[in-house]
mmCIF file of C-alpha atoms in Angstrom:
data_model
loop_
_atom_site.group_PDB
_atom_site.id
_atom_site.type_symbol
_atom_site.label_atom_id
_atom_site.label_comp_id
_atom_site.label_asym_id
_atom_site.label_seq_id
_atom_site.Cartn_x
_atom_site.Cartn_y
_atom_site.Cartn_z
ATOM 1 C CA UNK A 1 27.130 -150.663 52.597
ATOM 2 C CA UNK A 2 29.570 -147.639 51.777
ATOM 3 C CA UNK A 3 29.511 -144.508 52.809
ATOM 4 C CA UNK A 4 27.635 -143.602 49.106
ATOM 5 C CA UNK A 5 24.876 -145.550 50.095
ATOM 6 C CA UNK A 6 24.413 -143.646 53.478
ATOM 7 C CA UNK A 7 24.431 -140.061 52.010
ATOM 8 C CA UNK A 8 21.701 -137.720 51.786
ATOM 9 C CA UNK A 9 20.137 -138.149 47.692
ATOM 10 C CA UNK A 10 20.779 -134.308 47.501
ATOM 11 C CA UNK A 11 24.676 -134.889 48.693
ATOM 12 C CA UNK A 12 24.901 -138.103 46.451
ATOM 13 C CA UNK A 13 23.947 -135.744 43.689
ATOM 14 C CA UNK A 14 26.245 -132.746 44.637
ATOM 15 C CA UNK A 15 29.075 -136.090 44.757
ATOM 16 C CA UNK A 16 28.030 -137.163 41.573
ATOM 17 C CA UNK A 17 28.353 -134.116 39.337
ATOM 18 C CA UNK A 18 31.739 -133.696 41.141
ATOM 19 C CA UNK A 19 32.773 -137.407 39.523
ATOM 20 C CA UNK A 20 31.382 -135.885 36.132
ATOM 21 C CA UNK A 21 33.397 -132.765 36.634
ATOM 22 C CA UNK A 22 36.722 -134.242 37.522
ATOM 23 C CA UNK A 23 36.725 -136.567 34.784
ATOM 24 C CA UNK A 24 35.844 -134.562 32.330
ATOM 25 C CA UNK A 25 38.950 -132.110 33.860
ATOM 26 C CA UNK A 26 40.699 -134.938 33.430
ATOM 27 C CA UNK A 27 40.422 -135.086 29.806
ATOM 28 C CA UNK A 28 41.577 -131.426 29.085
ATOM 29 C CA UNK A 29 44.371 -131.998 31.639
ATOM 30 C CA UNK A 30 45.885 -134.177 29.032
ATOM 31 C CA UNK A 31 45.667 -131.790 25.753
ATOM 32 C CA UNK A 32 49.035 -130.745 26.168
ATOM 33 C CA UNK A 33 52.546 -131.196 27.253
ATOM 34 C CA UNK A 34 54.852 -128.300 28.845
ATOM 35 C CA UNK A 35 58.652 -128.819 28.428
ATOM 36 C CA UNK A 36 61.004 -126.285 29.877
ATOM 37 C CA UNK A 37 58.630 -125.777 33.162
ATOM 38 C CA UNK A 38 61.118 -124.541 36.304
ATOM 39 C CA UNK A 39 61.189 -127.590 38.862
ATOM 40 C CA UNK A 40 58.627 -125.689 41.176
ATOM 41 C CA UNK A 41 56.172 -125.548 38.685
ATOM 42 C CA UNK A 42 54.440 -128.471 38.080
ATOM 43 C CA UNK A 43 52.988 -129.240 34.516
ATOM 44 C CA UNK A 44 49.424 -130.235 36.114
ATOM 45 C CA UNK A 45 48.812 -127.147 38.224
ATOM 46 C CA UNK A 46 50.037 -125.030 35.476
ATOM 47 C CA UNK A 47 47.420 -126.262 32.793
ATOM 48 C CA UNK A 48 44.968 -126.563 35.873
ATOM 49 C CA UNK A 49 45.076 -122.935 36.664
ATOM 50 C CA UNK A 50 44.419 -121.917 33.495
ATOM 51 C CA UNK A 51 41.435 -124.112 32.901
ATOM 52 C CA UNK A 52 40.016 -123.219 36.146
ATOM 53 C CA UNK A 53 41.176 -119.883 36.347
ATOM 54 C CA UNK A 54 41.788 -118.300 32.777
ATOM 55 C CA UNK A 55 44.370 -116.900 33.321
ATOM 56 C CA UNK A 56 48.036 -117.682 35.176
ATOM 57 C CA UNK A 57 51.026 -114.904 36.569
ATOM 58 C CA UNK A 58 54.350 -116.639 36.400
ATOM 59 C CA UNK A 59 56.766 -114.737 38.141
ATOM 60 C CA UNK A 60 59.602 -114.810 41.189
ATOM 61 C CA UNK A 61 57.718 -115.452 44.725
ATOM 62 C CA UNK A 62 57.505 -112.344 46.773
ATOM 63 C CA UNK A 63 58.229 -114.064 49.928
ATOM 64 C CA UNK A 64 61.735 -115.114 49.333
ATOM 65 C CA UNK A 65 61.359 -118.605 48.461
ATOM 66 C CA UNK A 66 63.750 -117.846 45.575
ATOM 67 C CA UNK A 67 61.785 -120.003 42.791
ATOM 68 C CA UNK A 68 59.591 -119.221 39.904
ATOM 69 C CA UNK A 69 55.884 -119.538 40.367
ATOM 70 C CA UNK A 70 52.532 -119.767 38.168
ATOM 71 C CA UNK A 71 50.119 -118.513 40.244
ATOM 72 C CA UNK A 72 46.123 -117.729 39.165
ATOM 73 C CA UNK A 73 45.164 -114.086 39.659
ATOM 74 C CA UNK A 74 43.663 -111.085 37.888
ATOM 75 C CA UNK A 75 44.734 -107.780 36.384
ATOM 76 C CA UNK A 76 45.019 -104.623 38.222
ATOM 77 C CA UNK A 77 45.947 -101.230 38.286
ATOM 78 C CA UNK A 78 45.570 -98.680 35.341
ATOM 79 C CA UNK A 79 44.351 -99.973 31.923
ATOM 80 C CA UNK A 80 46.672 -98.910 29.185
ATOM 81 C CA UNK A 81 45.214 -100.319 26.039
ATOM 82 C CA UNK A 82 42.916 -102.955 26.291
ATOM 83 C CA UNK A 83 44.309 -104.362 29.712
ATOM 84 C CA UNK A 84 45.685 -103.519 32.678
ATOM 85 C CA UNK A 85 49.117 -102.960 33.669
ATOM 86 C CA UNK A 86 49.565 -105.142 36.378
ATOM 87 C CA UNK A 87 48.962 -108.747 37.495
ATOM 88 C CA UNK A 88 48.697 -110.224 40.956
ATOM 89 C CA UNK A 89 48.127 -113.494 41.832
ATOM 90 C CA UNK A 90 48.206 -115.734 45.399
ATOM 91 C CA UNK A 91 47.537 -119.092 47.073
ATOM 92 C CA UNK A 92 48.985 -119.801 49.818
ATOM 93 C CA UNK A 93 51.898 -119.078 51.197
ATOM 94 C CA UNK A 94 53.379 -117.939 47.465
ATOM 95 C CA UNK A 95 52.655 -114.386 45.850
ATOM 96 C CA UNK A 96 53.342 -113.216 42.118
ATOM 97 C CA UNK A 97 52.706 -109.698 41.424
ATOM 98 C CA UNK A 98 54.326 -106.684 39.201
ATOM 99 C CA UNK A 99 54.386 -104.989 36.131
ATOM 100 C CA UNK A 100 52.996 -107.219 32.795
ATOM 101 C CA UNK A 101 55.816 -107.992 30.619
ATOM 102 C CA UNK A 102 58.279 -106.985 32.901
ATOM 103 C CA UNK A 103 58.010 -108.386 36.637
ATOM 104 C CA UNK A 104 55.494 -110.872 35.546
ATOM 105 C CA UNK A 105 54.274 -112.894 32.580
ATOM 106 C CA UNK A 106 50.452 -113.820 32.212
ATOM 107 C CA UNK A 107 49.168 -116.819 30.010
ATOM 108 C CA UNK A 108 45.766 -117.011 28.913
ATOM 109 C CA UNK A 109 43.306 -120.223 28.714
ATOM 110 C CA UNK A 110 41.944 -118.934 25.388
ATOM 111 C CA UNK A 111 41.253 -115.621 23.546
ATOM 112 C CA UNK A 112 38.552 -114.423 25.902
ATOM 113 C CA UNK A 113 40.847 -115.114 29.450
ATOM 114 C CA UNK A 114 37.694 -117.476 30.541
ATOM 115 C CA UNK A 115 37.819 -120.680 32.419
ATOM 116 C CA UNK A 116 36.689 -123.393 30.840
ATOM 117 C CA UNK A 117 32.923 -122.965 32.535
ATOM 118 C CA UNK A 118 31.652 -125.907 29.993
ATOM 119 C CA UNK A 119 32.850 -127.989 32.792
ATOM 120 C CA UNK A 120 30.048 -126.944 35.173
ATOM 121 C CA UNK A 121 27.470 -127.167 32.401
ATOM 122 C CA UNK A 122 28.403 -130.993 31.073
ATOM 123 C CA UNK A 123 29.008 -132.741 34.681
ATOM 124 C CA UNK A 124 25.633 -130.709 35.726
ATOM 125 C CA UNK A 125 24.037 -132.529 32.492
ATOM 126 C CA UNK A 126 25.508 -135.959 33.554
ATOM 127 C CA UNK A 127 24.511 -135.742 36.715
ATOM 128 C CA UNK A 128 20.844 -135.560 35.850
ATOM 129 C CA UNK A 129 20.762 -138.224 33.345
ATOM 130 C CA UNK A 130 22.308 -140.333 36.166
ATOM 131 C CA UNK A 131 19.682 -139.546 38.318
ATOM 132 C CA UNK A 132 16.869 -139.937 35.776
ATOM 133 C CA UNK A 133 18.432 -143.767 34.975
ATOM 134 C CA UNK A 134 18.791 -144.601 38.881
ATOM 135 C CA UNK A 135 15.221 -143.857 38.540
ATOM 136 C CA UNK A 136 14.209 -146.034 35.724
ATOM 137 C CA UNK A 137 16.209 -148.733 37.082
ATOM 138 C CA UNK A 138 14.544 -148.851 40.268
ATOM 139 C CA UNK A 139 10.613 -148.492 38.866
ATOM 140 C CA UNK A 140 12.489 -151.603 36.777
ATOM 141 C CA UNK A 141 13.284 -153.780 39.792
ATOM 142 C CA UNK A 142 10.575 -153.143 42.710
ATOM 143 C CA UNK A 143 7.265 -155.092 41.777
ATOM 144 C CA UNK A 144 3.927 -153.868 42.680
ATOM 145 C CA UNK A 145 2.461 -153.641 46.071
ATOM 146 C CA UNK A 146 -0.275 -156.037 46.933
ATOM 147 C CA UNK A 147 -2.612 -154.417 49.023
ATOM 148 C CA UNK A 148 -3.402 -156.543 52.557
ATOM 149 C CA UNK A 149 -6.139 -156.540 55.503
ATOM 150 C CA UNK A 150 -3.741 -157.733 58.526
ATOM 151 C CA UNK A 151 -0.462 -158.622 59.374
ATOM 152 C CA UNK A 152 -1.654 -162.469 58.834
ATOM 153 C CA UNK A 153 -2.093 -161.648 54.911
ATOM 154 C CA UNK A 154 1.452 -159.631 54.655
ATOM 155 C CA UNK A 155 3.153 -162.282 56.085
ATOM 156 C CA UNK A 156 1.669 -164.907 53.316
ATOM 157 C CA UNK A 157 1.999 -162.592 50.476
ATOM 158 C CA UNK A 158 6.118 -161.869 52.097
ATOM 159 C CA UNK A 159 6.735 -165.048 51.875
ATOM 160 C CA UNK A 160 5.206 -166.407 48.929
ATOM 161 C CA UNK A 161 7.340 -163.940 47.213
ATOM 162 C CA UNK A 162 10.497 -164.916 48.523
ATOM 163 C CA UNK A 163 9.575 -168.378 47.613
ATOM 164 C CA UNK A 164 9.236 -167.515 44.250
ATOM 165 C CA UNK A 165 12.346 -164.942 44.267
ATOM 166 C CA UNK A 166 14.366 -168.725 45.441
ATOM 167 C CA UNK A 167 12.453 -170.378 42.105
ATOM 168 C CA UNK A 168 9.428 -172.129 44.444
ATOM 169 C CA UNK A 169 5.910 -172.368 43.682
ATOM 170 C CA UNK A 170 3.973 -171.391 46.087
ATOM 171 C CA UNK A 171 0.000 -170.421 46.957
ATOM 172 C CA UNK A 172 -1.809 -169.339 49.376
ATOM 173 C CA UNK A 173 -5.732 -168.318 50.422
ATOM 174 C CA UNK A 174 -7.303 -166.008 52.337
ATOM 175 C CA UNK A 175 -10.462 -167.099 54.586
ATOM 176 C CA UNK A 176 -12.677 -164.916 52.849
ATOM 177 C CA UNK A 177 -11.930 -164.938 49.143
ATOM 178 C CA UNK A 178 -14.447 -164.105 47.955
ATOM 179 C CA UNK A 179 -15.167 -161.441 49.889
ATOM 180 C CA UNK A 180 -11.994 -160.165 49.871
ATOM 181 C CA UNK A 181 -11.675 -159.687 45.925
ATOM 182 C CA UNK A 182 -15.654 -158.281 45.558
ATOM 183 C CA UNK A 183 -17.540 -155.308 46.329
ATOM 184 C CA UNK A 184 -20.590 -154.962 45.374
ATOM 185 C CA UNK A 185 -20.449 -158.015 42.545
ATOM 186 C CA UNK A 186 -17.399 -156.159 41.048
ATOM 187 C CA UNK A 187 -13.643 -157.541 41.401
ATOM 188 C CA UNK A 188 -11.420 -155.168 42.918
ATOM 189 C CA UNK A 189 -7.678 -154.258 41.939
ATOM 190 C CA UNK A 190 -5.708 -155.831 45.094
ATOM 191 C CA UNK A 191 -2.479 -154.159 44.188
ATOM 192 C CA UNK A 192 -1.348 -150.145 45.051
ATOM 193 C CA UNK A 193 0.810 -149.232 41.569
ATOM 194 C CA UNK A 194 3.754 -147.184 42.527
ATOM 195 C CA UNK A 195 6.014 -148.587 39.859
ATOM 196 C CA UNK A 196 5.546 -149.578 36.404
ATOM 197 C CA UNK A 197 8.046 -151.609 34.653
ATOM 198 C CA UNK A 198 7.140 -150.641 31.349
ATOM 199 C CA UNK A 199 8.834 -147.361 31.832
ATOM 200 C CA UNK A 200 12.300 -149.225 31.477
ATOM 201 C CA UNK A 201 12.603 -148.418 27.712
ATOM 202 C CA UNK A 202 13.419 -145.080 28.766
ATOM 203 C CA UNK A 203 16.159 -145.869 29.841
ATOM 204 C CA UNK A 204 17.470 -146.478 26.065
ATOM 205 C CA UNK A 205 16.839 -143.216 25.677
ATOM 206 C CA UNK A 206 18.632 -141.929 28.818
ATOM 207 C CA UNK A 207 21.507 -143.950 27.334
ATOM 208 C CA UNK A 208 21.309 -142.005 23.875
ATOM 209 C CA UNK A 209 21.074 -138.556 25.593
ATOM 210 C CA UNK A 210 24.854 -139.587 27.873
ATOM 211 C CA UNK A 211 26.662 -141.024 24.601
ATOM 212 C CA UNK A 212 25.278 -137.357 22.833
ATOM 213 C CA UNK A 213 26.462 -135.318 25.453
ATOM 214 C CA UNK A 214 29.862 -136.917 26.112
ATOM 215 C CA UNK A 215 30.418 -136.916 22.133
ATOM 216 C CA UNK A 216 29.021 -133.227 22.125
ATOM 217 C CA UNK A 217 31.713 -132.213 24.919
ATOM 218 C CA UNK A 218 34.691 -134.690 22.999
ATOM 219 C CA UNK A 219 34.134 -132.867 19.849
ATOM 220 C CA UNK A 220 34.243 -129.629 21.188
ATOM 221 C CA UNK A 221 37.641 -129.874 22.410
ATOM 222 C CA UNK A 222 38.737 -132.391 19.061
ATOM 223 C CA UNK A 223 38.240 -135.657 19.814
ATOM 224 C CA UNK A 224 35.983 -138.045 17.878
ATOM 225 C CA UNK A 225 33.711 -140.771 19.562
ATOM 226 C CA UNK A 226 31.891 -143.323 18.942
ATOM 227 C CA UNK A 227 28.240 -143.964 19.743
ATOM 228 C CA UNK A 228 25.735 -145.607 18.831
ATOM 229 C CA UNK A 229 22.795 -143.466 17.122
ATOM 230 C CA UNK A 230 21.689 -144.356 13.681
ATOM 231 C CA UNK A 231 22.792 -142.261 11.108
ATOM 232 C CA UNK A 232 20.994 -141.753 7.156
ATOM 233 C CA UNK A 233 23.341 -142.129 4.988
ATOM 234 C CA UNK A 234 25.957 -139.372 4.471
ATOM 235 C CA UNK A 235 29.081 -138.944 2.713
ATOM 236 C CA UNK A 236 32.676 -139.076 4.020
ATOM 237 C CA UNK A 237 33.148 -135.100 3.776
ATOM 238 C CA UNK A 238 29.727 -134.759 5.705
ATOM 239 C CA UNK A 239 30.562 -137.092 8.243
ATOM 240 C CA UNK A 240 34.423 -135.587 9.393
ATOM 241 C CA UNK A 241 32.554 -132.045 8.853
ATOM 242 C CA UNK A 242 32.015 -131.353 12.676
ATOM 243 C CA UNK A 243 35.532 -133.226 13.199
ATOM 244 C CA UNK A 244 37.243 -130.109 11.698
ATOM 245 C CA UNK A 245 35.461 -127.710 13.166
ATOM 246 C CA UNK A 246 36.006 -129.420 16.524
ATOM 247 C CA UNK A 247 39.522 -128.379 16.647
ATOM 248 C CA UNK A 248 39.035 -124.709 17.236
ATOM 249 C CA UNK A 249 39.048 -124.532 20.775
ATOM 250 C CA UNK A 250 41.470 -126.580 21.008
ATOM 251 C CA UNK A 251 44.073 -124.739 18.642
ATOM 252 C CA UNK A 252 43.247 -121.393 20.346
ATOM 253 C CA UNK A 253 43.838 -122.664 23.518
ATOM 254 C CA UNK A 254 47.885 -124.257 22.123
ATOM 255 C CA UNK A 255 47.966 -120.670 20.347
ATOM 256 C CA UNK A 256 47.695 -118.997 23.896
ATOM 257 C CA UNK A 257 49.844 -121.395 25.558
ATOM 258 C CA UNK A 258 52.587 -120.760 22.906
ATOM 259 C CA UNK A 259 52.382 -116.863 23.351
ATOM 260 C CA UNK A 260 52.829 -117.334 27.325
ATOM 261 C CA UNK A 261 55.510 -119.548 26.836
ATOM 262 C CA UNK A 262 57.597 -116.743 24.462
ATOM 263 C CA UNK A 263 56.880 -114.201 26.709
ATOM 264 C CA UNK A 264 58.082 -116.275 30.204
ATOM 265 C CA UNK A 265 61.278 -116.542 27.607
ATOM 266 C CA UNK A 266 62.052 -113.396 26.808
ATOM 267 C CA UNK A 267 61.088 -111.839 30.444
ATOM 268 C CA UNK A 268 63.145 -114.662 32.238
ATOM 269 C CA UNK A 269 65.285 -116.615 30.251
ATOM 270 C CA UNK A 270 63.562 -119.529 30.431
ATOM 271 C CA UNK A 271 63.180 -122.445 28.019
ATOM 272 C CA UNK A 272 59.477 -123.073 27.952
ATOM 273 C CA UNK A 273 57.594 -124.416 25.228
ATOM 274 C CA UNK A 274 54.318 -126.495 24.907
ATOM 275 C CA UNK A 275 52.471 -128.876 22.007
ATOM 276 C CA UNK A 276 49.855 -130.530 21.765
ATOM 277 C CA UNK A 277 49.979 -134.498 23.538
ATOM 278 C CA UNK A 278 49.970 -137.449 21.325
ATOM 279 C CA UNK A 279 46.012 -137.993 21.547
ATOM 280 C CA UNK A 280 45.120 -134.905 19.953
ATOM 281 C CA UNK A 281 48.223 -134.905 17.800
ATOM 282 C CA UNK A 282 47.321 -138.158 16.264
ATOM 283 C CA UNK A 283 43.743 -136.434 15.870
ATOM 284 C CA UNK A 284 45.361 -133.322 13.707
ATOM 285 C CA UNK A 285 47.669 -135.727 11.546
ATOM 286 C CA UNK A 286 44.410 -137.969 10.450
ATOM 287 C CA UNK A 287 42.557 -134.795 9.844
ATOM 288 C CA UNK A 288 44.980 -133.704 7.600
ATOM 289 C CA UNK A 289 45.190 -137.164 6.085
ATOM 290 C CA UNK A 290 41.634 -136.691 5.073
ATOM 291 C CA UNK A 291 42.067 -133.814 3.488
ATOM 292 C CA UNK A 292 44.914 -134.773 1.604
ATOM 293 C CA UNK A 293 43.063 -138.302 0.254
ATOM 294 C CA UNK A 294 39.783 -135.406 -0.384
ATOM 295 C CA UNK A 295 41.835 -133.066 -2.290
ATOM 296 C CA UNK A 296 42.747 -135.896 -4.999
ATOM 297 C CA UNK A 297 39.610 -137.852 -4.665
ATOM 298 C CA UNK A 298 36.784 -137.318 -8.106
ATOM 299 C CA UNK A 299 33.710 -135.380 -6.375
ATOM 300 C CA UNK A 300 31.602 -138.293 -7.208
ATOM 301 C CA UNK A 301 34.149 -140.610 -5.518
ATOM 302 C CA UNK A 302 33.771 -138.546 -2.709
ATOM 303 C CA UNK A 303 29.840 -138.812 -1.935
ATOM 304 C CA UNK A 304 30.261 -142.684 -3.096
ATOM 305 C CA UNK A 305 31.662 -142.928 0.273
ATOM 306 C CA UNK A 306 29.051 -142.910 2.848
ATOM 307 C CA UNK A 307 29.043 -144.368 6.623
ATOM 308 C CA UNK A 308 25.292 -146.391 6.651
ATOM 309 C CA UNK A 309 23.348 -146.653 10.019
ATOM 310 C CA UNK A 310 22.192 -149.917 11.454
ATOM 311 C CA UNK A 311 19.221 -150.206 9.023
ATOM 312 C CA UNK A 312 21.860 -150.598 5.923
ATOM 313 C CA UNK A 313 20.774 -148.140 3.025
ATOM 314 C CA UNK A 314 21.640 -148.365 -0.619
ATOM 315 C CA UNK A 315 25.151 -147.903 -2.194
ATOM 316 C CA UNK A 316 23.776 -144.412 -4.231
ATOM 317 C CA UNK A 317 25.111 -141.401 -2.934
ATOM 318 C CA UNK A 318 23.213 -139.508 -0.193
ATOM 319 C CA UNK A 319 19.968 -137.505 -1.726
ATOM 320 C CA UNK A 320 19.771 -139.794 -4.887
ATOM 321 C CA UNK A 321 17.373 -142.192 -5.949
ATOM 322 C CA UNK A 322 17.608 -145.357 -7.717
ATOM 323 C CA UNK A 323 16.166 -145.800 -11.130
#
């Protein structure tokens, strides 16, 4: 037994999510790489902050450590334009505060200085469809209950089913039969239904609805997946439609990272700069691949190329009929 096992359902729910929500953290901790980062700023609780946070001060500590850090905060003071003048942020034992621009630079998650709060929603989602398969699994494995009279009965019925759960045959009889299994001339049901097996094929289903949601969240953020729902036929630009789109979170989120980096230059000297890391770079590159092969490709090449689902299809394009 570990110490899962011994938790309340409500905590190994609460525990569960949290596994959901770290690993799916995980994944946008590795969109990007920071070069030019001062040593006491470490490229993980940079991009952290920011996801968690939405926004990030990077400035000199007030307490007289002497380094640079990025700190999460908020805005303050007197709104000249469409912000405020001032940033402060804190944790700790460090403290980042002053004029924007000047004393202090602030980077941005994206273009509405929001977390990324889809976190919360997906591992919430996950969570559930966990519990609803722990579920189906166990109406799966437990068998009915026979109902008994006396302890003599339970203990025949236990161990017949052991017997057969070690591959023996086994049998037994009550003394009264007969009247155990009528009343009244009619044969009674001798077992108490709190399971039923049949409800496994759910869990198919269950399956379905995790690869969905995990491709859902992948594909927000640019990254394709592969799962295994049937498809109808549909043609090569139709099928890497949502894969462009995909990218738009993504690219505003580098876009704001750039701008933070030019302004922690030219308010401090600095040397920062950021891209996007090899995974999603390697996503971009075969995007624009496809669009290149597209742009020279006949339109009726194009919709000759279609992904089939398992049941196979015809080689017309999608929407046409045979003669």
């Amino acid at each position: 037994m570990n110490f899962y096992d011994i938790m309340k359902p409500k905590h190994q729910k609460a525990l569960t999510e949290a596994i959901h929500w770290n690993n799916l953290f995980n994944v946008l901790l590795a969109r990007f790489e920071w070069e030019g980062l001062p040593d006491s700023i470490p490229q993980e609780f940079l991009e952290g902050m920011l996801i968690c946070n939405g926004t990030v001060g990077l400035g000199m500590d007030e307490y007289g450590s002497g380094n640079y850090y990025a700190v999460p905060g908020s805005y303050n003071d007197e709104i000249q334009g469409y912000l405020p003048t001032h940033y402060t942020g804190q944790i700790t034992n460090v403290r980042v505060s002053g004029e924007v621009g000047k004393d202090i630079a602030v980077g941005w998650n994206n273009s509405t200085l929001k977390p990324d709060l889809i976190l919360m929603q997906y591992s919430s989602i996950l969570s559930e469809i966990d519990v609803s398969e722990k579920i189906n699994v166990l109406f799966a494995r437990f068998m009915r209950v026979p109902k008994v009279h006396d302890e003599k009965e339970k203990n025949a019925i236990v161990s017949t089913i052991n017997n057969i759960i070690e591959g023996k045959v086994d049998a037994w009889v009550s003394d009264n039969i007969h009247a155990d299994e009528l009343i009244d001339g009619v044969q009674k049901e001798p077992f108490l239904d709190l399971t039923d097996v049949k409800e496994i094929d759910k869990l198919q289903y269950l399956n379905q609805y995790r690869d969905n949601i995990i491709k859902r969240f992948f594909q927000l953020y640019g990254q394709k997946t592969q799962v295994t729902s049937k498809m109808a036929q549909m043609s090569v630009k139709e099928a890497g439609a949502n894969d462009s789109l995909s990218m738009i979170l993504t690219l505003d989120a580098l876009r704001q990272r750039e701008k933070f980096c030019d302004e922690c230059n030219r308010v401090f000297g600095l040397e920062m700069s950021v891209k996007l890391s090899k995974c999603w770079e390697d996503e971009v590159k075969e995007m624009d691949a496809m669009n290149y092969l597209e742009e020279g490709m006949p339109d009726k090449e194009k919709d000759m190329q279609v992904f089939e689902g398992e049941g196979g299809g015809s080689d017309e394009p999608a929407g046409e009929e045979e003669n």
